[in-house]
Coordinates of C-alpha atoms and ligand atoms in Angstrom, one line a residue:
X3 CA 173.2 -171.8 69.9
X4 CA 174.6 -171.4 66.2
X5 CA 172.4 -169.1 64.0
X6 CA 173.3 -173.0 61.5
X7 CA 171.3 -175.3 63.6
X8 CA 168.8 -172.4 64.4
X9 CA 167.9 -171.8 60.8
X10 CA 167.3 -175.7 60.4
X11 CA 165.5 -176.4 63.7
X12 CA 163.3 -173.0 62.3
X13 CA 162.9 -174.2 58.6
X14 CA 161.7 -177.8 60.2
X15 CA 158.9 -176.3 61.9
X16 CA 158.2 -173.7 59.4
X17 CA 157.6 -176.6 56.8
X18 CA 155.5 -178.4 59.9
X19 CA 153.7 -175.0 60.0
X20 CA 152.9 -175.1 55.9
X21 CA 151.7 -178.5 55.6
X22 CA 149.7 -178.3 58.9
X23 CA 147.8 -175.1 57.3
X24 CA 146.3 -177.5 54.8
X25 CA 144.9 -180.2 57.5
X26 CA 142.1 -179.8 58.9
X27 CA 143.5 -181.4 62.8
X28 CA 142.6 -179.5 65.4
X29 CA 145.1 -176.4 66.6
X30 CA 145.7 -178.2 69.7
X31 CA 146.9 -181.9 68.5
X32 CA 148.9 -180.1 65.3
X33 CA 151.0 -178.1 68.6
X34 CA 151.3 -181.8 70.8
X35 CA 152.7 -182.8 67.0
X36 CA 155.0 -180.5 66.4
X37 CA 157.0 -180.0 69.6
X38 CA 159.9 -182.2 71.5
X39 CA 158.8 -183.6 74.3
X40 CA 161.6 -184.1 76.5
X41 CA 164.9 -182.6 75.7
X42 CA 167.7 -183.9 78.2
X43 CA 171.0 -182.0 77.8
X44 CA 174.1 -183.2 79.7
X45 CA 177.8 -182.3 80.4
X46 CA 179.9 -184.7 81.7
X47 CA 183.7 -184.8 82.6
X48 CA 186.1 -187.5 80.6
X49 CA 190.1 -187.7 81.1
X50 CA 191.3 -186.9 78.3
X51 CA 195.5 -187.4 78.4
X52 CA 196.1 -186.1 81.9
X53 CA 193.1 -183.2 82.1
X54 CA 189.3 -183.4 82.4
X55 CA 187.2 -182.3 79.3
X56 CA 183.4 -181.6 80.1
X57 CA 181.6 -183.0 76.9
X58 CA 178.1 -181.6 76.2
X59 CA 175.7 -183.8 75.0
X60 CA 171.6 -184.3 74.2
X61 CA 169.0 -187.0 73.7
X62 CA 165.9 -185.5 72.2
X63 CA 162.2 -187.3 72.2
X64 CA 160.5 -185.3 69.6
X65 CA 157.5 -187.5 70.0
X66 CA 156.2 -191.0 72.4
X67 CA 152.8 -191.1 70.5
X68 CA 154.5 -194.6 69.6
X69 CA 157.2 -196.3 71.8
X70 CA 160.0 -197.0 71.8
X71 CA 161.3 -193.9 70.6
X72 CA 164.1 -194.1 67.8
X73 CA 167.0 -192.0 66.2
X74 CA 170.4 -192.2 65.8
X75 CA 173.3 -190.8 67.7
X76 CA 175.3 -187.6 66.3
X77 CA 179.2 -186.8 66.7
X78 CA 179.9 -183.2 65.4
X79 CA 181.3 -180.3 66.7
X80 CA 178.7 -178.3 65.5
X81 CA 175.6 -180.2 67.6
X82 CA 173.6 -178.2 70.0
X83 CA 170.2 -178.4 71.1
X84 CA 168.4 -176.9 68.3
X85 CA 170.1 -178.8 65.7
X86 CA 169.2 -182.6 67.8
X87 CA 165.5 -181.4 68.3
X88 CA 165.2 -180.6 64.5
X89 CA 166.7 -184.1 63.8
X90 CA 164.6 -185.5 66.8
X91 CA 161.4 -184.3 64.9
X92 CA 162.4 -185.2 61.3
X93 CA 162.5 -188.6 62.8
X94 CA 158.8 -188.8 64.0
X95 CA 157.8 -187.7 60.5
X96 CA 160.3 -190.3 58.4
X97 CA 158.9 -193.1 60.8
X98 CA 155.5 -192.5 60.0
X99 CA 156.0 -192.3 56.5
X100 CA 157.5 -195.5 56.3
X101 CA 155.2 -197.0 58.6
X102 CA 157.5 -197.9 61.1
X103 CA 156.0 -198.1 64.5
X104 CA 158.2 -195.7 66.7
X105 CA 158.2 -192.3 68.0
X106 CA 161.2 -189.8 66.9
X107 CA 164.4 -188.9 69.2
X108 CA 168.2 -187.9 68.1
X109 CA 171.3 -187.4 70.2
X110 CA 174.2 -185.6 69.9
X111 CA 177.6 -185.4 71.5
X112 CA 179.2 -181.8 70.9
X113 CA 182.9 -183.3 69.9
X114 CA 184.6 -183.7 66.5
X115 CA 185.2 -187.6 66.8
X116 CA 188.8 -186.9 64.8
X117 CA 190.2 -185.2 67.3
X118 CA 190.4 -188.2 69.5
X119 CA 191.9 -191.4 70.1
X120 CA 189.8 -194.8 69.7
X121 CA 190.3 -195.3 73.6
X122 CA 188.9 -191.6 74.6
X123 CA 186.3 -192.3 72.0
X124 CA 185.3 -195.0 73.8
X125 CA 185.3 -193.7 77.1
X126 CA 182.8 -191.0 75.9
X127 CA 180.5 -192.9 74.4
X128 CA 180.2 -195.4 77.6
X129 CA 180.0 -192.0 79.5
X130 CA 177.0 -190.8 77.7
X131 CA 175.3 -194.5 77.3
X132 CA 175.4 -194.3 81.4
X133 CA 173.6 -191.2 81.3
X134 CA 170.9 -192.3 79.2
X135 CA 170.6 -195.1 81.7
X136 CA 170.5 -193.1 84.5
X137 CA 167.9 -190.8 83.2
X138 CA 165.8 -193.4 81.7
X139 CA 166.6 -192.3 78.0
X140 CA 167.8 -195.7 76.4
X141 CA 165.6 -199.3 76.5
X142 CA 164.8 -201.7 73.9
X143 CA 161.0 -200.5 74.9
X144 CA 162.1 -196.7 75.6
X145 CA 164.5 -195.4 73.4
X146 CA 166.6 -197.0 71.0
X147 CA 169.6 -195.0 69.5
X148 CA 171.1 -196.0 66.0
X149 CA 173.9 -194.3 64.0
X150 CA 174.3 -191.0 62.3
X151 CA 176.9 -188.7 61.5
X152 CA 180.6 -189.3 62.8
X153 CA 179.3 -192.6 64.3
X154 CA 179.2 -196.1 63.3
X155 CA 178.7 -200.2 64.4
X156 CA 182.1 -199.7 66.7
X157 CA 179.5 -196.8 68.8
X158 CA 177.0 -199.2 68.6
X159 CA 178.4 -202.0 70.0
X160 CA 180.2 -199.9 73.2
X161 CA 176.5 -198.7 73.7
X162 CA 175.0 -202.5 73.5
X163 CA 177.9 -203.2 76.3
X164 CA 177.6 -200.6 78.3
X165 CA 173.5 -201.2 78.5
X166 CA 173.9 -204.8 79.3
X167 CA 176.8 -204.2 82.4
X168 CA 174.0 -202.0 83.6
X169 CA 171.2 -203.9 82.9
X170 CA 172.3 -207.2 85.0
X171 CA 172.4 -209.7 82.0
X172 CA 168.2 -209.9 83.7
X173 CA 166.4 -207.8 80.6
X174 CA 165.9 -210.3 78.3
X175 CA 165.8 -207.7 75.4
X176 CA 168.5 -205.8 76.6
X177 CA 170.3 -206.5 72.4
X178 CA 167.3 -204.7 71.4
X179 CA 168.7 -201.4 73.5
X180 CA 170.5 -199.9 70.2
X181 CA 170.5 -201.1 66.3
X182 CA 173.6 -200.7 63.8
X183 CA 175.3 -203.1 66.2
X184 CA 178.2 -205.5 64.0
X185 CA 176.2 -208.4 62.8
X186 CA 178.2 -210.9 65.0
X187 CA 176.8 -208.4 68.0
X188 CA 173.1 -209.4 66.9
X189 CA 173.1 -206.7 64.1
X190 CA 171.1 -207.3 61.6
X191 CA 172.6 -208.1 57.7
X192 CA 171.8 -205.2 55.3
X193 CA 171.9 -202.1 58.3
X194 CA 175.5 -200.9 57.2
X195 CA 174.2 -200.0 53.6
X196 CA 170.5 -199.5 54.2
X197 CA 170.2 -195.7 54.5
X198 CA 172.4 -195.7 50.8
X199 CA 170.3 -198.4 49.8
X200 CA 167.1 -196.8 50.5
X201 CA 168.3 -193.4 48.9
X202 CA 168.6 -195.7 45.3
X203 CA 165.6 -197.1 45.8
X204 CA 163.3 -194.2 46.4
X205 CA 165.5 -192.4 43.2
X206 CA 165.3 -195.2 41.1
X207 CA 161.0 -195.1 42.2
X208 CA 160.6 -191.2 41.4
X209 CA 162.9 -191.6 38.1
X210 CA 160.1 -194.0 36.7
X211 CA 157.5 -192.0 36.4
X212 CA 157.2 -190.9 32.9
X213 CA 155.3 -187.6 33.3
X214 CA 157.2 -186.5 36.2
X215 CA 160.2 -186.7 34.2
X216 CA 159.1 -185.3 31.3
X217 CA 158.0 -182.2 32.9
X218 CA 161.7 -181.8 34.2
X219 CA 163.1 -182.7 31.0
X220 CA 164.2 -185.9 31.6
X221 CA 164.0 -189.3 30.0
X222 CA 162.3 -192.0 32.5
X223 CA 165.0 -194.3 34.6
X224 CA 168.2 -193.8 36.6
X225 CA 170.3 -195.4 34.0
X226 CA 172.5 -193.3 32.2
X227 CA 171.7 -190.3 34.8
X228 CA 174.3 -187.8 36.0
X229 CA 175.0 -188.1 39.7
X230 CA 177.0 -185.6 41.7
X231 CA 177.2 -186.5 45.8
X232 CA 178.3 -184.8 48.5
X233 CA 179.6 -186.1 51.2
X234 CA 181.3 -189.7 50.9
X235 CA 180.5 -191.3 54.3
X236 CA 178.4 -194.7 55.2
X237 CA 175.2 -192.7 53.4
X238 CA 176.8 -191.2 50.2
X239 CA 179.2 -194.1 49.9
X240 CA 176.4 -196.5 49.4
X241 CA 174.2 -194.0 47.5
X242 CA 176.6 -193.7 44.9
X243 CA 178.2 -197.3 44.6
X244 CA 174.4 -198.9 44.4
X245 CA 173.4 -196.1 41.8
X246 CA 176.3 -197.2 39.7
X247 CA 176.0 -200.9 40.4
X248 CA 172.3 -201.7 40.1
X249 CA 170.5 -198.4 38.4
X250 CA 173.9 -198.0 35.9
X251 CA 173.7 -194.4 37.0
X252 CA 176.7 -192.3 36.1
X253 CA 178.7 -190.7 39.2
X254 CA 180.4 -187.6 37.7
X255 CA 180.9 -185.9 40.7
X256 CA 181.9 -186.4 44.7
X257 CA 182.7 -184.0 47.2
X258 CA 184.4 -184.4 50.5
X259 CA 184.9 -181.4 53.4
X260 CA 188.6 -181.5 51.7
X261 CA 188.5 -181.7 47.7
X262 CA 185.8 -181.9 45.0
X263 CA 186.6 -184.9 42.3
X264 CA 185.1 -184.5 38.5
X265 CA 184.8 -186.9 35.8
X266 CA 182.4 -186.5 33.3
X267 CA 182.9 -189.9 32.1
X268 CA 182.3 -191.3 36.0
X269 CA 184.1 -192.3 38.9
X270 CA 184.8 -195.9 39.2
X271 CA 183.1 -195.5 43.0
X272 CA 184.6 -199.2 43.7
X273 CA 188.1 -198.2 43.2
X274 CA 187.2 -194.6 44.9
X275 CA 186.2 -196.5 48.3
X276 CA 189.5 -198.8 48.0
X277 CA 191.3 -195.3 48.0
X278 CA 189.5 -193.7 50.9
X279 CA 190.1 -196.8 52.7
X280 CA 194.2 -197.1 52.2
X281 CA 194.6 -193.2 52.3
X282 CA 192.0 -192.3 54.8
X283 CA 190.7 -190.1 52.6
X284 CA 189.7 -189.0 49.0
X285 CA 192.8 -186.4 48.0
X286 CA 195.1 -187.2 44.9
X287 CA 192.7 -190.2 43.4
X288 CA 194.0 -191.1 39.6
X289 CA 190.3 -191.5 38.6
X290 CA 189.0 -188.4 38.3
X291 CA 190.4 -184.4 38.4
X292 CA 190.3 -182.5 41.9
X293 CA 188.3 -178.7 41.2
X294 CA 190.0 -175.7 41.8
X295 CA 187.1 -174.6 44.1
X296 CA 186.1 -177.5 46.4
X297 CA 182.8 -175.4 46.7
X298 CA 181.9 -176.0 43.0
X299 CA 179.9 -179.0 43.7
X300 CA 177.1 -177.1 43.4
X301 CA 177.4 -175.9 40.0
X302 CA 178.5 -179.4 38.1
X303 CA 176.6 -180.3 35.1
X304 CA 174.5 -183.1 36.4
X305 CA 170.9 -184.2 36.6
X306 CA 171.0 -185.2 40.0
X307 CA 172.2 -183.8 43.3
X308 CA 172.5 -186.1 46.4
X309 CA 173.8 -184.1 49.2
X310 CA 174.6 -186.8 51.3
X311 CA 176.8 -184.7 54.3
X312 CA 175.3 -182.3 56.8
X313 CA 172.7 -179.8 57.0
X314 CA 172.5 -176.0 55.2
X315 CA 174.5 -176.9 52.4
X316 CA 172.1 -175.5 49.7
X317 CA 171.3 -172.1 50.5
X318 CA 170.1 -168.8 49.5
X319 CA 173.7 -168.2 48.3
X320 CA 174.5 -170.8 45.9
X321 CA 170.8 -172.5 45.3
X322 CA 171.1 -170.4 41.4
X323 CA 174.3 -172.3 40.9
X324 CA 172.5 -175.8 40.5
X325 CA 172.3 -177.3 37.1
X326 CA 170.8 -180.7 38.0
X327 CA 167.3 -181.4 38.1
X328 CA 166.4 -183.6 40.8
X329 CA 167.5 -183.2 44.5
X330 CA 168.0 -186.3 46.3
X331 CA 168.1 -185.3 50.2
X332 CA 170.0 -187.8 51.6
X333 CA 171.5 -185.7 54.6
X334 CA 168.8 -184.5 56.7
X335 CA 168.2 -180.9 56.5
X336 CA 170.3 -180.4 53.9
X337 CA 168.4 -177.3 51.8
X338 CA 167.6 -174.5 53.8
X339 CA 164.4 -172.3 53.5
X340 CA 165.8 -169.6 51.4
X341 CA 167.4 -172.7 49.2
X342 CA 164.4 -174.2 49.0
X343 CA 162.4 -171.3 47.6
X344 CA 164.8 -171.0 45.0
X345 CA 164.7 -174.4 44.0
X346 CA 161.2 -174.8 43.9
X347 CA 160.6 -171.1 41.5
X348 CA 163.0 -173.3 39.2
X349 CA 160.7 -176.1 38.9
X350 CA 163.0 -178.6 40.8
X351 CA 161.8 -181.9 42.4
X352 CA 163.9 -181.8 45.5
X353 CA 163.0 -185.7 47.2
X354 CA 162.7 -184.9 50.7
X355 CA 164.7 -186.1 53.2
X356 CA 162.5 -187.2 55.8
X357 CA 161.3 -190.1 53.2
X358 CA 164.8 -190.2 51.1
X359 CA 166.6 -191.9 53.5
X360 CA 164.3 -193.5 56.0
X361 CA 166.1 -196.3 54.9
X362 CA 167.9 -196.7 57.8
X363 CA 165.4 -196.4 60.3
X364 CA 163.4 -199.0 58.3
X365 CA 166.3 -201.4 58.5
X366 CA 166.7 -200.9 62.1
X367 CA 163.2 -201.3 62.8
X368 CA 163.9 -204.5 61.5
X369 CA 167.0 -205.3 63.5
X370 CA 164.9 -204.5 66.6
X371 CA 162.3 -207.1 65.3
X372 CA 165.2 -209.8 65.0
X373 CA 166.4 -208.3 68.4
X374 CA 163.0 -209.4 70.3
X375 CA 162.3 -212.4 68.2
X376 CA 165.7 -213.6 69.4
X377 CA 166.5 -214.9 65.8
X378 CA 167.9 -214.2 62.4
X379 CA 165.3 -213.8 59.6
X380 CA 164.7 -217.0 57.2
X381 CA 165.8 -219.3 59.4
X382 CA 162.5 -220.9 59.8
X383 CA 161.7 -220.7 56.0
X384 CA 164.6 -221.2 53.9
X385 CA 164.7 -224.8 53.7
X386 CA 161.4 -225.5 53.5
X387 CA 160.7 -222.9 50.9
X388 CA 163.9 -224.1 48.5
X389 CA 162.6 -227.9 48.9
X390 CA 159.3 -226.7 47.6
X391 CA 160.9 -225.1 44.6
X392 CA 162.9 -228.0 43.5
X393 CA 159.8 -230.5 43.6
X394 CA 158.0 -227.4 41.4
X395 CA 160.9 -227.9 39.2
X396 CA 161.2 -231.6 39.4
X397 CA 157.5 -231.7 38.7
X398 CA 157.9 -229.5 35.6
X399 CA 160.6 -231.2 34.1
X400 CA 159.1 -234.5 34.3
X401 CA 155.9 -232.9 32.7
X402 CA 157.6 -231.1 30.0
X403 CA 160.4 -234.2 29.6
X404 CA 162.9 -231.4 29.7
X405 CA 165.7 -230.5 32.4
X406 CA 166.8 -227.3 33.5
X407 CA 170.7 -226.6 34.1
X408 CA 172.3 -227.1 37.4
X409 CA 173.2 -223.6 37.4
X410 CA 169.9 -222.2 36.6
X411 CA 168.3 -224.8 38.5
X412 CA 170.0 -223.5 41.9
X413 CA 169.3 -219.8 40.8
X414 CA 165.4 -220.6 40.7
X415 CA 165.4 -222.8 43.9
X416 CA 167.7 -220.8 46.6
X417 CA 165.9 -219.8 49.3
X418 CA 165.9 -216.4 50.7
X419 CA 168.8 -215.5 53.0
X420 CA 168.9 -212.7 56.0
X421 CA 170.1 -209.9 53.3
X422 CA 167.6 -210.7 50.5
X423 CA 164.2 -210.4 53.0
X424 CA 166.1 -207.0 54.5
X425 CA 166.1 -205.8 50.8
X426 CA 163.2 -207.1 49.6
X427 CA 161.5 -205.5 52.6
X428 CA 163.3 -202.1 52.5
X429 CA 162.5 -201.7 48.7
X430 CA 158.8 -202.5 49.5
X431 CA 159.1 -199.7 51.9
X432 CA 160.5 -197.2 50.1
X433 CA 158.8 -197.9 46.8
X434 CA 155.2 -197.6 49.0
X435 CA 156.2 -194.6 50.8
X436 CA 157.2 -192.3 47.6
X437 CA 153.8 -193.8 46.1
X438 CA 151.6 -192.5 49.0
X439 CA 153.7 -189.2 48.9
X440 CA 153.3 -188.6 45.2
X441 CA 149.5 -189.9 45.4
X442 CA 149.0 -186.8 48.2
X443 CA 150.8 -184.3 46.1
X444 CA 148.7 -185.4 42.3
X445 CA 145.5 -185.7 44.7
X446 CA 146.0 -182.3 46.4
X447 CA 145.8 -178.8 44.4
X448 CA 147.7 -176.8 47.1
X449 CA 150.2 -179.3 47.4
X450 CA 153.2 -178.1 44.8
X451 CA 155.8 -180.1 46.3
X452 CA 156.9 -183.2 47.9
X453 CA 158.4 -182.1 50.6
X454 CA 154.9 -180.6 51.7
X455 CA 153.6 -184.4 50.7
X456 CA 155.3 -186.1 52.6
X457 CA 154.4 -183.7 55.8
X458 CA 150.7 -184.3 55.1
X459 CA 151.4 -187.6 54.9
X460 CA 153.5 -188.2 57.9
X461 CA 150.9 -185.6 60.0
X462 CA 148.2 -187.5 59.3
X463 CA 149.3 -190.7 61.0
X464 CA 150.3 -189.4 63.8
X465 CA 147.3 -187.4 64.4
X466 CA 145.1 -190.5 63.5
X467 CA 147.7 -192.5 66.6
X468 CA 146.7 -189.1 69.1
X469 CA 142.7 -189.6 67.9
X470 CA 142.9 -193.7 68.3
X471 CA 144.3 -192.9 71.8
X472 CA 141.4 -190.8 72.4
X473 CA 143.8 -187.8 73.7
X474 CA 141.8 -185.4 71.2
X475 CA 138.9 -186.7 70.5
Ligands
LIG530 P1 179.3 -190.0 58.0 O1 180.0 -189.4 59.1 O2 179.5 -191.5 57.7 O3 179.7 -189.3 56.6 C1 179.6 -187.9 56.4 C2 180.6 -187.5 55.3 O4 180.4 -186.2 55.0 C3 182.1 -187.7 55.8 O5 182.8 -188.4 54.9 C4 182.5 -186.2 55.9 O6 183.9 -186.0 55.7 C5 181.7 -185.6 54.8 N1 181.6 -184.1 55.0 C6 181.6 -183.4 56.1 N2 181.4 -182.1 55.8 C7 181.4 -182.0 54.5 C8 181.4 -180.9 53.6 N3 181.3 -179.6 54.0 N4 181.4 -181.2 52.2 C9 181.5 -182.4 51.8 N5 181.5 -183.5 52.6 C10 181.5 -183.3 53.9 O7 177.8 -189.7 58.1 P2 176.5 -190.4 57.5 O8 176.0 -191.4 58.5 O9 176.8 -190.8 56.1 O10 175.4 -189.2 57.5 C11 175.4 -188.2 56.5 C12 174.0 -187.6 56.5 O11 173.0 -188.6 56.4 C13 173.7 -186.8 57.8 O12 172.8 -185.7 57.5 C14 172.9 -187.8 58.6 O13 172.0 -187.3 59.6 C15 172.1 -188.5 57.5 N6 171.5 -189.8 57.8 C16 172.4 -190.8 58.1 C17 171.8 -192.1 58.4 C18 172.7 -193.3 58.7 O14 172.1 -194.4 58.8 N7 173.9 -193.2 58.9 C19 170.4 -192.3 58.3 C20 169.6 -191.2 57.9 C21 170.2 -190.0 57.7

């Protein structure tokens, strides 16, 4: 076990342990909360070239108060158990906070997916997906695994296979076995982005608070606001493109593992993802200058921070080094407790990740719903709803003896498609959620920080789920 994942499975349940103090559940349902309950770790052999490799692997269910349980799937060299049980739980608490009806779980498979070709990536992840099978951890109704870190639709989509050899083409669900499948593999429009997408719209909800901002020194909104990310994967890619594009934020910073890029005056992020895609990966872009330390991230003149890579980034060691005001946790776990103590003595909102990006849980949750309902969204309304609006418009014109251009006219009468009810409902979600969190934290004296907040917040429900069930009464 690395001391790393230990310190970030310990600062999980060391936050669990400060906002449970200020509940008044009973000792008993706050300990059925707070640990995983089933762990499953796994080593199986895969040829690689002409040898065997055993691969070590996990599936964590932090918790089946609500099934099925749901997390995405991890490929890192640095997973072990600790680090997958720490995700596990986050995800219990980011589902509840977003109101999405599922229990938490995470896997991990201990490899560093670079390292290997397409083919032995493939082999793996079939390898593991039979596993689950065989131990009962994967099911449309059990377990449904999503992406995360090193993993993508392509995993997806060798899982959704895999599932349905196995399951006999007889489980009339069986699509609704993973989410972040490829949209022609009944994925859902919207899932690619949605953690990204989320991340905007919960920064683009906090930065409109006046008073908040004020009492950081900051003007209201995300335009104009100075963005520095870290990591630029599927999560800080979108984070930083839909910043720029819809909240005119300014992206003056972006660190990779290999370089740091800096331009005070932004990165075009459209122009930086064409580059990442033709070179593979961020080193030597025109658009803005690499920094001689690739560490300095942390120090650039900003007023917000997205670390958007792994966990224990912000520490103890570097946590006096940030300028920017707001911490936007789009990694999960990515300030550790010594960071955090830091940050908060310096009067920082950090947003925390277990509501930042429960975007793209809340996007699957809706991919699963399409998955059961065995069709796409809007479907049934679209026509019907745009016929309506032309004979609203018809009916106007005819009473105001005026006509509306056919440009405008087919603006105001389009009804919604797949991708417009995904974002409608995921900014619904988000902009709820960081209202319910910052309601508990105003509401509560004790409460100094969101991060607490949201714990209270996400407790609560799943305590209320353990009471309904009459487990403790
Ligand atoms: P990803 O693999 O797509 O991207 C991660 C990026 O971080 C890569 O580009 C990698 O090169 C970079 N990176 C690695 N080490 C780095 C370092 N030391 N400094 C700077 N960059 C570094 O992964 P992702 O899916 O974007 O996940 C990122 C984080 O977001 C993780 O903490 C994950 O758990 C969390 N998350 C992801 C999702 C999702 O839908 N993918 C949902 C919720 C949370």
């Amino acid at each position: 076990m690395s001391n790393q994942s230990s310190s970030f499975y310990t600062t999980v349940q060391s936050n669990f342990d400060k906002a449970a103090s200020l509940t008044d559940h009973p000792k008993g349902l706050l300990a059925q909360i707070r640990e995983c309950n089933a762990v499953y770790q796994m080593r199986f052999p895969v040829k690689i070239g002409n040898s065997y490799e055993v691969i070590e692997a996990y599936r964590v269910q932090h918790s089946q108060h609500r099934q099925p349980t749901k997390g995405g799937i991890r490929y890192s060299a640095m997973v072990d158990q600790e680090e997958v049980m720490a995700l596990a739980s986050l995800m219990t608490y980011k589902c509840a906070i977003v109101d999405v009806p599922f229990g938490g779980a995470k896997g991990g498979i201990k490899i560093s997916p670079r390292k290997y070709s397409v083919d032995e990536l493939q082999k793996i992840t079939r390898r593991y997906t039979v596993e689950l099978i065989k131990k009962g951890f994967i099911g449309p109704s059990v377990d449904v695994p999503a992406p995360d870190y090193g993993t993508g639709e392509r995993e997806m989509a060798w899982i959704l296979d895999t599932y349905q050899t196995f399951s006999k083409g007889n489980e009339i669900d069986a699509v609704g076995c993973v989410t972040g499948k490829p949209v022609s593999l009944n994925g859902i429009r919207g899932r690619t982005e949605a953690t990204g997408r989320g991340v905007f719209y919960g920064l683009r909800e906090a930065c409109s608070h006046e008073a908040d901002m004020k009492e950081l020194g900051l003007t209201p909104g995300l335009a104009g606001k100075r963005i520095v990310v870290q990591g630029f994967g599927n999560v800080g890619t979108y984070s930083a493109s839909i910043s720029q594009d819809e909240g005119d934020a300014l992206i003056v910073g972006i660190a990779e593992w290999n370089v740091t890029l800096y331009n005070p005056e932004g990165i075009d992020i459209a122009k930086l993802i064409k580059y990442k895609k033709k070179k593979g990966n961020i080193v030597g872009f025109p658009g803005a200058k690499a920094l001689k330390k690739k560490e300095d991230w942390i120090s650039i003149d900003c007023d917000i921070l997205i670390p958007a890579a792994l966990e224990n980034q912000i520490t103890a060691k570097n946590a006096r080094k940030i300028k920017a005001k707001i911490i936007a946790e789009a990694a999960n776990g990515p300030i550790t407790a010594g960071g955090e103590a830091i940050l908060l003595k310096k009067g920082l909102m950090i947003l925390p990740d277990m509501y930042l990006n429960a975007g793209g849980v809340t996007v699957s949750y809706f991919e699963w719903l399409k998955n059961l309902s065995h069709m796409r969204f809007g479907r049934m309304e679209k026509r019907f709803n745009q016929n309506t609006y032309v004979n609203i418009i018809g009916t106007v014109e005819k009473l105001t003896e005026r006509s509306i251009s056919a440009k405008e006219k087919s603006l105001i009468t389009r009804g919604a498609e797949e991708i417009d009810l995904v974002r409608s409902g995921l900014e619904e979600t988000m902009v709820n959620a960081y209202n319910s969190i910052r309601d508990i934290k105003k509401r509560r004296r004790k409460i100094h920080d969101l991060r607490t907040a949201a714990f209270i917040c996400a407790l609560d429900k799943v305590a209320n789920d353990y009471i309904a069930m009459g487990v403790f009464p």
